[in-house]
Tab-separated table of C-alpha atoms and ligand atoms in Angstrom:
chain	number	residue	atom	x	y	z
A	941	MET	CA	58.455	-14.801	1.161
A	942	ILE	CA	57.885	-18.307	1.166
A	943	PRO	CA	60.203	-21.369	1.964
A	944	PHE	CA	62.160	-23.022	-0.806
A	945	ILE	CA	60.977	-20.430	-3.104
A	946	GLY	CA	62.042	-17.580	-1.079
A	947	ASN	CA	60.138	-13.796	-2.709
A	948	VAL	CA	60.589	-14.917	-6.159
A	949	HIS	CA	56.632	-14.994	-6.824
A	950	GLN	CA	56.694	-11.305	-6.289
A	951	LEU	CA	59.428	-10.252	-7.942
A	952	LYS	CA	56.648	-9.195	-12.138
A	953	THR	CA	58.965	-10.239	-15.179
A	954	LYS	CA	60.027	-8.213	-18.008
A	955	TYR	CA	59.043	-5.136	-18.554
A	956	GLU	CA	56.591	-5.276	-15.831
A	957	LEU	CA	60.396	-5.841	-13.420
A	958	VAL	CA	61.274	-2.858	-14.801
A	959	LYS	CA	58.019	-0.913	-13.973
A	960	GLN	CA	58.244	-2.822	-10.297
A	961	LEU	CA	62.391	-1.708	-10.015
A	962	SER	CA	60.848	2.228	-10.731
A	963	GLN	CA	58.578	2.169	-7.765
A	964	LEU	CA	60.757	0.600	-6.003
A	965	ALA	CA	63.666	2.977	-6.071
A	966	TYR	CA	61.296	6.105	-5.008
A	967	GLN	CA	60.174	3.202	-2.162
A	968	LEU	CA	63.523	1.910	-0.984
A	969	LYS	CA	65.294	5.947	-1.321
A	970	ASP	CA	65.903	6.265	2.059
A	971	GLU	CA	67.350	2.255	2.843
A	972	PRO	CA	70.748	1.010	1.892
A	973	LEU	CA	69.918	-2.676	0.596
A	974	TRP	CA	67.695	-5.000	0.355
A	975	ARG	CA	67.466	-8.619	0.410
A	976	LEU	CA	65.889	-11.320	-1.755
A	977	TRP	CA	65.792	-14.520	-1.528
A	978	LEU	CA	65.949	-16.459	-4.839
A	979	GLY	CA	64.787	-19.790	-3.158
A	980	THR	CA	67.247	-20.314	-1.253
A	981	MET	CA	69.663	-17.853	-2.079
A	982	PRO	CA	69.885	-14.427	-0.879
A	983	ILE	CA	70.610	-11.315	-3.097
A	984	PHE	CA	71.589	-8.781	-1.320
A	985	VAL	CA	70.598	-5.858	-3.574
A	986	PHE	CA	72.117	-2.370	-3.958
A	987	HIS	CA	69.768	0.438	-5.102
A	988	ARG	CA	71.755	3.452	-3.848
A	989	GLY	CA	75.071	4.875	-5.023
A	990	ASP	CA	76.365	5.690	-1.808
A	991	TYR	CA	75.810	2.305	-0.436
A	992	ALA	CA	77.330	0.566	-3.453
A	993	GLU	CA	80.876	2.035	-3.235
A	994	VAL	CA	81.596	0.147	-0.514
A	995	LEU	CA	81.926	-2.623	-3.576
A	996	PHE	CA	83.164	-0.421	-6.573
A	997	SER	CA	86.111	0.439	-3.835
A	998	SER	CA	87.427	-2.796	-2.694
A	999	SER	CA	89.938	-4.294	-4.521
A	1000	LYS	CA	89.141	-7.259	-3.410
A	1001	ASN	CA	85.071	-7.526	-3.919
A	1002	THR	CA	85.706	-7.976	-7.996
A	1003	GLN	CA	85.062	-11.590	-8.235
A	1004	LYS	CA	81.552	-11.769	-11.393
A	1005	SER	CA	78.214	-13.870	-9.939
A	1006	VAL	CA	77.691	-17.201	-10.925
A	1007	GLN	CA	75.430	-16.377	-12.968
A	1008	TYR	CA	78.082	-14.896	-15.593
A	1009	ASN	CA	78.887	-18.799	-16.135
A	1010	PHE	CA	76.204	-18.847	-18.161
A	1011	LEU	CA	78.874	-17.089	-20.781
A	1012	HIS	CA	81.657	-18.988	-20.061
A	1013	PRO	CA	80.909	-21.631	-23.229
A	1014	TRP	CA	81.508	-18.266	-25.832
A	1015	LEU	CA	83.695	-16.072	-24.093
A	1016	GLY	CA	85.184	-18.538	-21.326
A	1017	THR	CA	86.576	-16.633	-18.967
A	1018	GLY	CA	88.026	-13.292	-20.933
A	1019	LEU	CA	87.940	-9.803	-19.298
A	1020	LEU	CA	84.505	-9.645	-18.919
A	1021	THR	CA	83.787	-13.148	-16.915
A	1022	SER	CA	87.699	-13.678	-15.160
A	1023	HIS	CA	88.402	-12.481	-11.777
A	1024	GLY	CA	91.894	-12.440	-9.404
A	1025	GLU	CA	95.508	-12.659	-10.847
A	1026	LYS	CA	94.303	-13.552	-14.202
A	1027	TRP	CA	92.047	-10.786	-15.275
A	1028	ALA	CA	94.213	-8.620	-13.645
A	1029	LYS	CA	96.886	-9.999	-16.368
A	1030	ARG	CA	94.183	-9.416	-19.032
A	1031	ARG	CA	93.029	-6.062	-17.989
A	1032	ARG	CA	96.729	-4.816	-17.953
A	1033	LEU	CA	96.822	-5.769	-21.749
A	1034	ILE	CA	94.117	-4.826	-23.253
A	1035	THR	CA	93.505	-1.539	-21.098
A	1036	PRO	CA	96.481	0.154	-23.348
A	1037	THR	CA	94.925	-1.355	-26.752
A	1038	PHE	CA	92.004	1.598	-26.238
A	1039	HIS	CA	94.611	4.204	-26.312
A	1040	PHE	CA	93.111	7.370	-27.688
A	1041	GLU	CA	95.912	7.129	-30.695
A	1042	ILE	CA	94.482	3.810	-32.016
A	1043	LEU	CA	90.593	4.977	-30.917
A	1044	ASN	CA	91.550	7.437	-33.589
A	1045	ASP	CA	91.403	4.849	-36.232
A	1046	PHE	CA	88.665	2.920	-35.361
A	1047	LEU	CA	86.488	6.554	-36.000
A	1048	ASN	CA	86.932	5.518	-39.635
A	1049	VAL	CA	85.526	2.478	-39.284
A	1050	MET	CA	82.873	4.249	-36.876
A	1051	ASN	CA	82.432	7.095	-39.886
A	1052	GLU	CA	82.157	4.700	-42.201
A	1053	GLN	CA	79.488	2.667	-40.705
A	1054	ALA	CA	77.241	4.999	-40.177
A	1055	ASN	CA	77.453	6.305	-43.723
A	1056	ILE	CA	75.932	2.741	-44.396
A	1057	LEU	CA	73.548	3.243	-41.884
A	1058	VAL	CA	72.269	6.358	-42.648
A	1059	GLU	CA	72.056	5.420	-46.965
A	1060	ILE	CA	70.118	2.196	-45.323
A	1061	LEU	CA	68.180	4.956	-43.548
A	1062	ALA	CA	67.170	7.587	-46.824
A	1063	LYS	CA	66.342	4.803	-49.041
A	1064	LEU	CA	64.109	3.333	-46.300
A	1065	THR	CA	62.387	6.795	-46.203
A	1066	THR	CA	62.134	7.453	-49.846
A	1067	GLN	CA	59.624	4.111	-49.594
A	1068	ASN	CA	58.031	5.853	-46.577
A	1069	GLN	CA	58.642	2.676	-44.380
A	1070	GLU	CA	58.205	2.139	-40.995
A	1071	ILE	CA	61.668	1.426	-39.008
A	1072	ASN	CA	63.434	-0.558	-36.339
A	1073	ILE	CA	66.102	1.853	-35.344
A	1074	PHE	CA	66.706	-0.985	-32.483
A	1075	GLU	CA	67.615	-3.507	-35.013
A	1076	ARG	CA	69.168	-1.109	-37.880
A	1077	LEU	CA	71.799	0.022	-34.677
A	1078	LYS	CA	72.408	-3.304	-33.641
A	1079	ALA	CA	73.497	-4.544	-37.428
A	1080	CYS	CA	75.889	-1.340	-37.658
A	1081	ALA	CA	77.306	-1.671	-34.081
A	1082	LEU	CA	78.082	-5.240	-35.045
A	1083	ASP	CA	79.885	-4.084	-38.773
A	1084	VAL	CA	81.930	-1.687	-35.914
A	1085	ILE	CA	82.961	-4.305	-33.474
A	1086	CYS	CA	83.966	-6.711	-35.610
A	1087	GLU	CA	85.928	-4.269	-37.763
A	1088	SER	CA	87.104	-3.030	-35.134
A	1089	ALA	CA	88.453	-5.718	-32.990
A	1090	MET	CA	88.521	-8.629	-35.838
A	1091	GLY	CA	89.471	-6.414	-38.556
A	1092	GLN	CA	86.430	-8.839	-40.737
A	1093	HIS	CA	83.464	-7.254	-42.910
A	1094	VAL	CA	80.435	-8.937	-41.627
A	1095	ASN	CA	78.443	-6.932	-43.559
A	1096	ALA	CA	74.953	-7.047	-40.421
A	1097	GLN	CA	74.247	-4.193	-41.882
A	1098	ASN	CA	73.328	-5.011	-45.237
A	1099	ASP	CA	73.114	-8.753	-45.353
A	1100	GLU	CA	71.214	-10.245	-42.767
A	1101	THR	CA	71.227	-13.941	-43.988
A	1102	SER	CA	75.290	-14.157	-42.509
A	1103	GLU	CA	75.431	-17.323	-39.892
A	1104	TYR	CA	77.466	-15.461	-37.865
A	1105	VAL	CA	75.453	-12.728	-37.275
A	1106	GLN	CA	72.420	-15.202	-37.289
A	1107	ALA	CA	74.294	-16.449	-35.001
A	1108	VAL	CA	74.896	-13.590	-32.396
A	1109	ALA	CA	71.979	-12.794	-32.147
A	1110	ARG	CA	70.776	-15.935	-31.868
A	1111	ILE	CA	73.328	-17.035	-28.965
A	1112	SER	CA	72.578	-13.834	-26.730
A	1113	GLU	CA	69.435	-14.367	-27.322
A	1114	LEU	CA	69.573	-18.215	-25.556
A	1115	VAL	CA	71.904	-16.617	-22.672
A	1116	THR	CA	69.148	-14.248	-21.372
A	1117	PHE	CA	66.150	-16.985	-21.946
A	1118	ARG	CA	69.222	-19.350	-19.508
A	1119	PHE	CA	69.646	-16.423	-17.427
A	1120	PHE	CA	66.260	-16.009	-15.979
A	1121	ASP	CA	65.278	-19.844	-15.977
A	1122	PRO	CA	66.916	-21.930	-13.007
A	1123	LEU	CA	65.383	-25.015	-15.220
A	1124	GLN	CA	67.994	-24.332	-17.737
A	1125	TRP	CA	70.465	-23.470	-15.078
A	1126	PRO	CA	72.027	-27.947	-14.749
A	1127	ASP	CA	74.443	-28.183	-17.597
A	1128	PHE	CA	73.197	-32.073	-17.791
A	1129	ILE	CA	69.425	-30.995	-17.942
A	1130	TYR	CA	70.124	-27.872	-21.030
A	1131	ARG	CA	72.507	-30.044	-22.840
A	1132	ARG	CA	69.625	-32.112	-23.324
A	1133	THR	CA	66.794	-29.592	-24.600
A	1134	ALA	CA	66.396	-27.812	-27.713
A	1135	LYS	CA	67.640	-24.293	-26.599
A	1136	GLY	CA	70.937	-26.388	-25.304
A	1137	LYS	CA	71.517	-28.416	-28.700
A	1138	ASP	CA	70.626	-24.665	-30.661
A	1139	PHE	CA	73.050	-22.756	-28.011
A	1140	GLU	CA	75.791	-25.411	-28.982
A	1141	ARG	CA	75.716	-24.914	-32.410
A	1142	CYS	CA	76.052	-21.293	-32.799
A	1143	LEU	CA	78.268	-21.928	-30.428
A	1144	LYS	CA	80.813	-23.309	-32.991
A	1145	ILE	CA	80.126	-21.014	-35.235
A	1146	LEU	CA	80.852	-18.185	-33.423
A	1147	HIS	CA	83.893	-20.105	-33.061
A	1148	ASP	CA	85.379	-21.301	-35.557
A	1149	PHE	CA	84.094	-17.832	-37.111
A	1150	SER	CA	86.681	-16.245	-34.176
A	1151	LYS	CA	89.832	-19.050	-34.628
A	1152	LYS	CA	89.631	-18.566	-38.476
A	1153	VAL	CA	89.951	-15.121	-38.437
A	1154	ILE	CA	92.851	-15.231	-35.411
A	1155	PHE	CA	94.747	-17.618	-37.477
A	1156	GLU	CA	94.421	-16.128	-40.296
A	1157	ARG	CA	94.823	-12.243	-39.317
A	1158	ASN	CA	98.332	-14.266	-37.215
A	1159	SER	CA	99.669	-15.588	-40.343
A	1160	HIS	CA	99.579	-12.089	-41.892
A	1161	LEU	CA	100.438	-9.923	-38.650
A	1162	ASP	CA	104.071	-9.066	-40.098
A	1163	ASP	CA	102.468	-6.667	-42.858
A	1164	VAL	CA	100.595	-4.869	-40.354
A	1165	ASP	CA	103.270	-2.507	-39.002
A	1166	LEU	CA	101.346	-1.557	-36.219
A	1167	MET	CA	103.737	2.685	-36.674
A	1168	SER	CA	102.161	2.873	-40.793
A	1169	LYS	CA	99.275	4.163	-40.767
A	1170	LYS	CA	98.093	1.392	-42.136
A	1171	ARG	CA	94.074	-0.181	-40.101
A	1172	ILE	CA	94.456	-2.079	-37.266
A	1173	ALA	CA	92.319	-4.183	-35.364
A	1174	PHE	CA	92.525	-4.265	-30.966
A	1175	LEU	CA	93.029	-8.543	-32.649
A	1176	ASP	CA	96.318	-7.619	-33.382
A	1177	LEU	CA	97.236	-6.009	-30.721
A	1178	LEU	CA	96.722	-8.623	-28.382
A	1179	LEU	CA	98.791	-10.760	-31.367
A	1180	LYS	CA	101.823	-8.632	-31.095
A	1181	ALA	CA	101.312	-9.110	-27.259
A	1182	LYS	CA	101.750	-12.706	-27.820
A	1183	ARG	CA	104.772	-12.567	-29.588
A	1184	MET	CA	106.117	-10.895	-26.401
A	1185	ASP	CA	104.929	-13.038	-24.097
A	1186	GLN	CA	104.087	-16.602	-24.736
A	1187	SER	CA	101.919	-17.900	-22.420
A	1188	ILE	CA	99.149	-15.720	-24.053
A	1189	THR	CA	97.506	-18.683	-26.224
A	1190	PHE	CA	95.853	-18.336	-29.024
A	1191	ASP	CA	91.988	-19.331	-27.086
A	1192	ASP	CA	93.209	-16.424	-24.909
A	1193	ILE	CA	92.800	-14.582	-27.591
A	1194	ARG	CA	89.885	-15.697	-29.291
A	1195	GLU	CA	88.529	-15.417	-25.117
A	1196	GLU	CA	88.966	-11.495	-26.068
A	1197	VAL	CA	87.817	-11.079	-29.271
A	1198	ASP	CA	84.271	-12.908	-28.477
A	1199	THR	CA	83.779	-10.519	-25.193
A	1200	PHE	CA	84.567	-7.585	-27.383
A	1201	VAL	CA	81.908	-8.837	-29.150
A	1202	PHE	CA	79.788	-9.429	-26.522
A	1203	GLU	CA	79.966	-7.187	-25.152
A	1204	GLY	CA	80.323	-4.321	-27.538
A	1205	HIS	CA	77.293	-4.129	-29.866
A	1206	ASP	CA	74.607	-4.585	-28.347
A	1207	THR	CA	75.182	-2.467	-25.438
A	1208	THR	CA	76.095	0.432	-27.639
A	1209	ALA	CA	72.951	-0.232	-30.178
A	1210	ALA	CA	70.958	-0.509	-26.701
A	1211	ALA	CA	71.950	2.863	-25.843
A	1212	ALA	CA	71.817	4.733	-29.369
A	1213	SER	CA	68.793	3.425	-29.757
A	1214	TRP	CA	66.642	4.727	-26.472
A	1215	ALA	CA	68.106	8.281	-27.251
A	1216	CYS	CA	66.698	8.273	-30.518
A	1217	GLN	CA	63.283	7.502	-28.989
A	1218	LEU	CA	64.155	9.896	-26.026
A	1219	ILE	CA	65.519	12.846	-28.618
A	1220	SER	CA	62.454	12.220	-31.038
A	1221	SER	CA	60.108	12.562	-27.823
A	1222	HIS	CA	61.375	15.762	-26.739
A	1223	PRO	CA	61.145	18.186	-30.198
A	1224	GLU	CA	62.811	20.839	-28.082
A	1225	VAL	CA	66.232	18.349	-27.047
A	1226	GLN	CA	65.975	17.523	-30.948
A	1227	LYS	CA	65.511	21.342	-32.839
A	1228	LYS	CA	69.056	22.120	-30.356
A	1229	LEU	CA	71.137	18.860	-31.434
A	1230	HIS	CA	70.133	19.980	-34.469
A	1231	GLU	CA	71.298	23.240	-33.872
A	1232	GLU	CA	74.543	22.000	-32.869
A	1233	ILE	CA	75.417	19.817	-35.526
A	1234	ASP	CA	74.585	22.060	-38.121
A	1235	SER	CA	77.203	24.619	-37.033
A	1236	VAL	CA	79.646	21.983	-36.500
A	1237	LEU	CA	79.669	20.251	-39.655
A	1238	GLY	CA	77.321	23.224	-42.029
A	1239	GLN	CA	76.129	21.621	-45.146
A	1240	SER	CA	79.486	19.486	-45.101
A	1241	LYS	CA	79.844	15.518	-46.040
A	1242	ARG	CA	83.346	14.778	-44.550
A	1243	HIS	CA	83.753	12.429	-41.916
A	1244	LEU	CA	83.161	13.266	-38.296
A	1245	THR	CA	86.666	14.101	-36.425
A	1246	ASN	CA	88.086	13.788	-32.548
A	1247	ASP	CA	87.354	17.271	-32.629
A	1248	ASP	CA	83.785	18.181	-33.666
A	1249	LEU	CA	82.935	14.960	-30.957
A	1250	LYS	CA	84.771	17.362	-28.439
A	1251	GLU	CA	83.040	20.204	-30.143
A	1252	LEU	CA	79.185	18.231	-29.513
A	1253	THR	CA	78.830	19.083	-26.007
A	1254	TYR	CA	74.932	19.566	-25.811
A	1255	LEU	CA	75.069	15.957	-28.060
A	1256	ASP	CA	77.437	14.557	-24.982
A	1257	LEU	CA	74.726	15.412	-22.694
A	1258	VAL	CA	72.053	14.509	-23.745
A	1259	ILE	CA	73.493	10.585	-23.980
A	1260	LYS	CA	74.777	10.692	-20.476
A	1261	GLU	CA	70.704	11.059	-19.421
A	1262	THR	CA	69.709	8.223	-21.486
A	1263	LEU	CA	72.187	6.207	-20.261
A	1264	ARG	CA	70.919	6.939	-16.496
A	1265	LEU	CA	66.980	6.341	-18.293
A	1266	PHE	CA	68.348	3.640	-19.627
A	1267	PRO	CA	72.162	2.221	-18.554
A	1268	SER	CA	72.790	-0.605	-21.354
A	1269	VAL	CA	73.491	-3.003	-18.403
A	1270	PRO	CA	71.045	-2.486	-15.931
A	1271	TYR	CA	72.368	-4.741	-12.825
A	1272	PHE	CA	75.254	-6.485	-12.411
A	1273	GLY	CA	76.513	-9.331	-10.328
A	1274	ARG	CA	79.423	-9.960	-8.007
A	1275	THR	CA	80.334	-13.557	-5.146
A	1276	LEU	CA	82.015	-10.965	-2.230
A	1277	SER	CA	85.578	-12.671	-1.698
A	1278	GLU	CA	85.315	-10.696	1.362
A	1279	ASP	CA	82.611	-9.231	4.090
A	1280	CYS	CA	81.849	-5.967	4.214
A	1281	GLU	CA	79.540	-3.921	5.764
A	1282	VAL	CA	76.461	-1.447	4.627
A	1283	GLY	CA	74.665	0.461	5.839
A	1284	GLY	CA	74.761	-1.018	9.462
A	1285	TYR	CA	74.003	-4.361	7.983
A	1286	LYS	CA	76.623	-7.201	6.907
A	1287	VAL	CA	77.253	-9.010	3.324
A	1288	LEU	CA	79.677	-11.696	4.273
A	1289	LYS	CA	82.047	-13.507	1.825
A	1290	GLY	CA	80.461	-15.855	-0.804
A	1291	GLU	CA	77.133	-14.442	-1.036
A	1292	THR	CA	75.639	-12.776	-3.830
A	1293	ALA	CA	75.521	-8.711	-4.849
A	1294	VAL	CA	73.814	-7.088	-7.623
A	1295	ILE	CA	74.203	-3.970	-8.120
A	1296	LEU	CA	71.306	-1.724	-9.882
A	1297	ALA	CA	72.045	0.670	-12.091
A	1298	TYR	CA	68.402	1.240	-12.854
A	1299	MET	CA	67.973	2.351	-9.538
A	1300	ILE	CA	70.404	3.730	-8.467
A	1301	HIS	CA	70.196	6.469	-11.331
A	1302	ARG	CA	66.525	6.470	-10.168
A	1303	ASP	CA	67.429	7.697	-6.733
A	1304	VAL	CA	65.074	10.777	-5.694
A	1305	ASN	CA	68.010	12.285	-3.713
A	1306	TYR	CA	70.338	12.755	-6.370
A	1307	TYR	CA	67.988	12.801	-9.965
A	1308	PRO	CA	64.284	14.892	-8.549
A	1309	ASP	CA	61.440	13.853	-10.748
A	1310	PRO	CA	63.663	10.412	-11.978
A	1311	GLU	CA	61.751	9.042	-15.146
A	1312	LYS	CA	61.889	13.119	-16.273
A	1313	PHE	CA	64.244	13.254	-19.099
A	1314	ASP	CA	66.625	15.965	-18.413
A	1315	PRO	CA	70.114	16.177	-20.010
A	1316	GLU	CA	70.535	19.295	-18.369
A	1317	ARG	CA	71.399	17.450	-15.047
A	1318	PHE	CA	74.498	16.490	-16.468
A	1319	LEU	CA	76.022	20.246	-16.419
A	1320	PRO	CA	78.786	20.912	-15.229
A	1321	GLU	CA	77.743	22.729	-12.306
A	1322	ASN	CA	74.538	20.475	-11.975
A	1323	THR	CA	76.751	17.126	-11.224
A	1324	LYS	CA	80.092	19.358	-8.723
A	1325	ASN	CA	77.955	17.761	-6.095
A	1326	ARG	CA	76.360	14.538	-6.815
A	1327	ASN	CA	78.021	11.033	-5.117
A	1328	PRO	CA	80.603	9.504	-8.625
A	1329	TYR	CA	78.490	6.709	-7.702
A	1330	ALA	CA	74.977	7.262	-8.047
A	1331	TYR	CA	75.379	7.442	-11.971
A	1332	ILE	CA	77.178	4.142	-13.090
A	1333	PRO	CA	76.019	3.184	-16.456
A	1334	PHE	CA	79.937	2.190	-17.369
A	1335	SER	CA	80.337	0.392	-13.539
A	1336	ALA	CA	82.992	1.680	-11.267
A	1337	GLY	CA	86.083	0.803	-10.152
A	1338	ARG	CA	88.145	-1.754	-11.316
A	1339	ARG	CA	85.288	-3.832	-12.868
A	1340	ASN	CA	84.364	-1.026	-14.877
A	1341	CYS	CA	83.715	-0.968	-18.282
A	1342	VAL	CA	87.267	-1.063	-20.361
A	1343	GLY	CA	85.421	-0.107	-23.886
A	1344	GLN	CA	83.493	2.904	-21.926
A	1345	ARG	CA	85.602	5.664	-24.656
A	1346	PHE	CA	85.176	3.939	-27.954
A	1347	ALA	CA	81.764	3.233	-27.227
A	1348	LEU	CA	81.277	7.156	-26.231
A	1349	MET	CA	82.589	7.856	-29.492
A	1350	GLU	CA	80.090	5.466	-31.535
A	1351	GLU	CA	77.382	6.934	-29.849
A	1352	LYS	CA	78.552	9.838	-30.769
A	1353	VAL	CA	79.119	8.830	-34.562
A	1354	LEU	CA	76.359	7.554	-35.021
A	1355	LEU	CA	73.637	9.729	-33.466
A	1356	ALA	CA	75.478	13.214	-34.962
A	1357	ASN	CA	75.194	11.123	-38.388
A	1358	ILE	CA	71.489	10.076	-37.965
A	1359	LEU	CA	70.703	13.628	-37.021
A	1360	LYS	CA	72.562	15.582	-39.302
A	1361	ARG	CA	70.168	13.557	-42.284
A	1362	PHE	CA	67.288	13.111	-40.084
A	1363	GLU	CA	63.911	14.543	-38.243
A	1364	ILE	CA	63.601	11.732	-35.785
A	1365	LYS	CA	59.687	10.964	-35.049
A	1366	SER	CA	58.777	8.356	-32.691
A	1367	LEU	CA	55.471	5.943	-32.758
A	1368	LYS	CA	55.350	5.303	-29.593
A	1369	THR	CA	55.782	5.977	-26.252
A	1370	ILE	CA	58.414	4.119	-23.083
A	1371	ASP	CA	55.477	2.480	-22.150
A	1372	GLU	CA	53.950	1.675	-25.158
A	1373	LEU	CA	57.777	0.141	-26.421
A	1374	GLU	CA	57.866	-1.630	-22.986
A	1375	PRO	CA	61.041	-1.599	-21.519
A	1376	VAL	CA	62.210	-5.349	-21.315
A	1377	GLY	CA	65.558	-5.667	-18.168
A	1378	ASP	CA	67.048	-8.431	-19.333
A	1379	LEU	CA	71.139	-8.216	-19.707
A	1380	ILE	CA	70.809	-5.535	-21.557
A	1381	ILE	CA	67.969	-3.169	-21.548
A	1382	HIS	CA	66.046	-3.342	-24.684
A	1383	PRO	CA	62.062	-2.041	-25.889
A	1384	ASN	CA	59.660	-5.750	-25.831
A	1385	LYS	CA	59.427	-5.946	-29.404
A	1386	GLY	CA	61.939	-2.550	-30.596
A	1387	ILE	CA	61.336	1.007	-31.761
A	1388	PRO	CA	59.315	1.775	-34.463
A	1389	ILE	CA	60.102	5.340	-36.370
A	1390	THR	CA	59.547	7.204	-39.377
A	1391	LEU	CA	62.269	9.802	-40.001
A	1392	ASN	CA	62.070	12.857	-42.295
A	1393	LEU	CA	64.930	13.778	-44.795
A	1394	ARG	CA	67.131	17.341	-43.674
A	1395	CYS	CA	69.202	17.046	-46.167
B	1405	LIG	C1	76.804	2.122	-24.380
B	1405	LIG	C2	78.380	1.395	-24.317
B	1405	LIG	C3	79.003	0.072	-23.318
B	1405	LIG	C4	78.086	-0.027	-21.532
B	1405	LIG	C5	76.931	1.046	-21.200
B	1405	LIG	C6	78.749	-0.078	-22.054
B	1405	LIG	C7	79.126	-1.169	-20.014
B	1405	LIG	C8	79.994	-2.267	-19.135
B	1405	LIG	C9	79.719	-2.343	-17.837
B	1405	LIG	C10	78.233	-1.704	-16.774
B	1405	LIG	C11	80.693	-3.378	-17.549
B	1405	LIG	C12	79.906	-4.025	-16.494
B	1405	LIG	C13	79.685	-4.939	-15.901
B	1405	LIG	C14	79.709	-6.374	-14.948
B	1405	LIG	O1	79.934	-5.712	-14.424
B	1405	LIG	O2	79.397	-7.427	-15.448
B	1405	LIG	C15	80.929	-3.767	-19.202
B	1405	LIG	C16	82.323	-3.992	-18.259
B	1405	LIG	C17	83.013	-4.348	-20.038
B	1405	LIG	N1	82.867	-3.709	-20.844
B	1405	LIG	FE1	81.306	-2.520	-21.721
B	1405	LIG	N2	80.074	-1.647	-21.862
B	1405	LIG	C18	79.497	-0.128	-23.162
B	1405	LIG	C19	80.433	-1.082	-24.097
B	1405	LIG	C20	81.696	-1.966	-24.268
B	1405	LIG	C21	82.102	-1.757	-25.098
B	1405	LIG	C22	82.096	-0.947	-26.838
B	1405	LIG	C23	83.162	-2.781	-25.587
B	1405	LIG	C24	84.208	-3.284	-26.607
B	1405	LIG	C25	84.811	-2.707	-27.201
B	1405	LIG	C26	82.945	-2.849	-24.067
B	1405	LIG	C27	83.517	-3.577	-23.302
B	1405	LIG	C28	84.262	-4.057	-21.991
B	1405	LIG	C29	84.417	-5.321	-21.354
B	1405	LIG	C30	85.327	-6.078	-22.209
B	1405	LIG	C31	83.608	-4.874	-19.825
B	1405	LIG	C32	84.602	-5.816	-18.803
B	1405	LIG	C33	85.741	-5.259	-18.767
B	1405	LIG	C34	86.346	-6.174	-16.768
B	1405	LIG	O3	85.707	-6.369	-16.455
B	1405	LIG	O4	87.537	-5.142	-16.513
B	1405	LIG	N3	81.618	-2.658	-23.313
B	1405	LIG	N4	81.293	-2.467	-19.626
């Protein structure tokens, strides 16, 4: 440790960091936590689920760390970034919008967008093109979330030139750059830099878009009868709630819609992309999945139903194991609101804790040979004695992912549709893809694959 610099010089960057964390997970397997100095700021890193439980089970330690402030200009203090009473009120408002009957409506959106995806993939395949599946899935997931959250077709899959689509991608990238570069942290410096100005430009595009959609939807709200068969969006449910509770403002609604778009597309796309990579590099797994999907869907070209999804049990295991190795959100941070004691060490109120899901998921105490892709780890008989906090791709406790069921449904629909039509061939190993642990764990330069048409 160097005074004023801390341990920053010892931390690797980009994909080297991900490798370093895998090694640390093994070296520190018996330690309850470790401390890292970011300059003069101590960060307490929780890398074991059994010790992270103290944070997840606390009703007070739910405040996000200061690094989330870089999301405030875009997402305001919506569900992801707020805390205290404001967060609790939003959570009560939003949780019922993920009721399973409402999710059924979104299943149609997912099926439709999955069909568009496979048609695009089929066309690229007949042209013998190499496909960057991460980019294709990102566009697809953005279409799914924009239609589900706002009822808007942004057509990301077919129109890469859309101003909104480009702004979403760019702003996510800019937030990541800022997160990892302390020189960009002070607002008065950032605003004057080229990146800061670009951030403002994207912000205007995104906010103008969501505001316009909110006002349009609000003016047609009475036409949307929630009990009818008409397709609804999360936004309609929030607007309905506003009619009952005047303290909810249009800005509050915008914060939530923007939060859904941010939190609900890169995460899902990254998970589905890593799944494609892992499936294609494990032929025996791919064969089993093809058999399962064929037995559920046969030759039928119909949309997947909820019952079909329930029958795809092996796909379920594959998705779970993928999210263990590549938890889309590899770490999350908290500012402690009360002291806590962990394995004989005290972490004090006001200090920063980082929960490293990526390392927790590689704890050899629960996952022998942790880098091995083995979906059977998630068979019921193999999970029954596992500490529930040893597997946290959707976080845990009060601040867990509100979109978890939506996300798993979408993963299944996208992967089942791809696997029904194609055999996936990977062109690179995981190491060659250089997984990068930014806000989302993603491949450094995409995931190139080729596909063979099955039907
Ligand atoms: C595979 C896909 C996904 C993964 C792995 C994932 C993971 C997570 C994680 C780890 C958190 C906690 C983050 C933190 O504490 O900083 C979170 C929060 C959240 N997620 Fe997801 N997510 C996924 C998809 C989605 C989707 C599709 C939506 C919306 C439709 C969504 C909406 C949210 C929201 C609103 C929060 C904040 C919840 C709160 O603090 O009360 N997520 N997610």
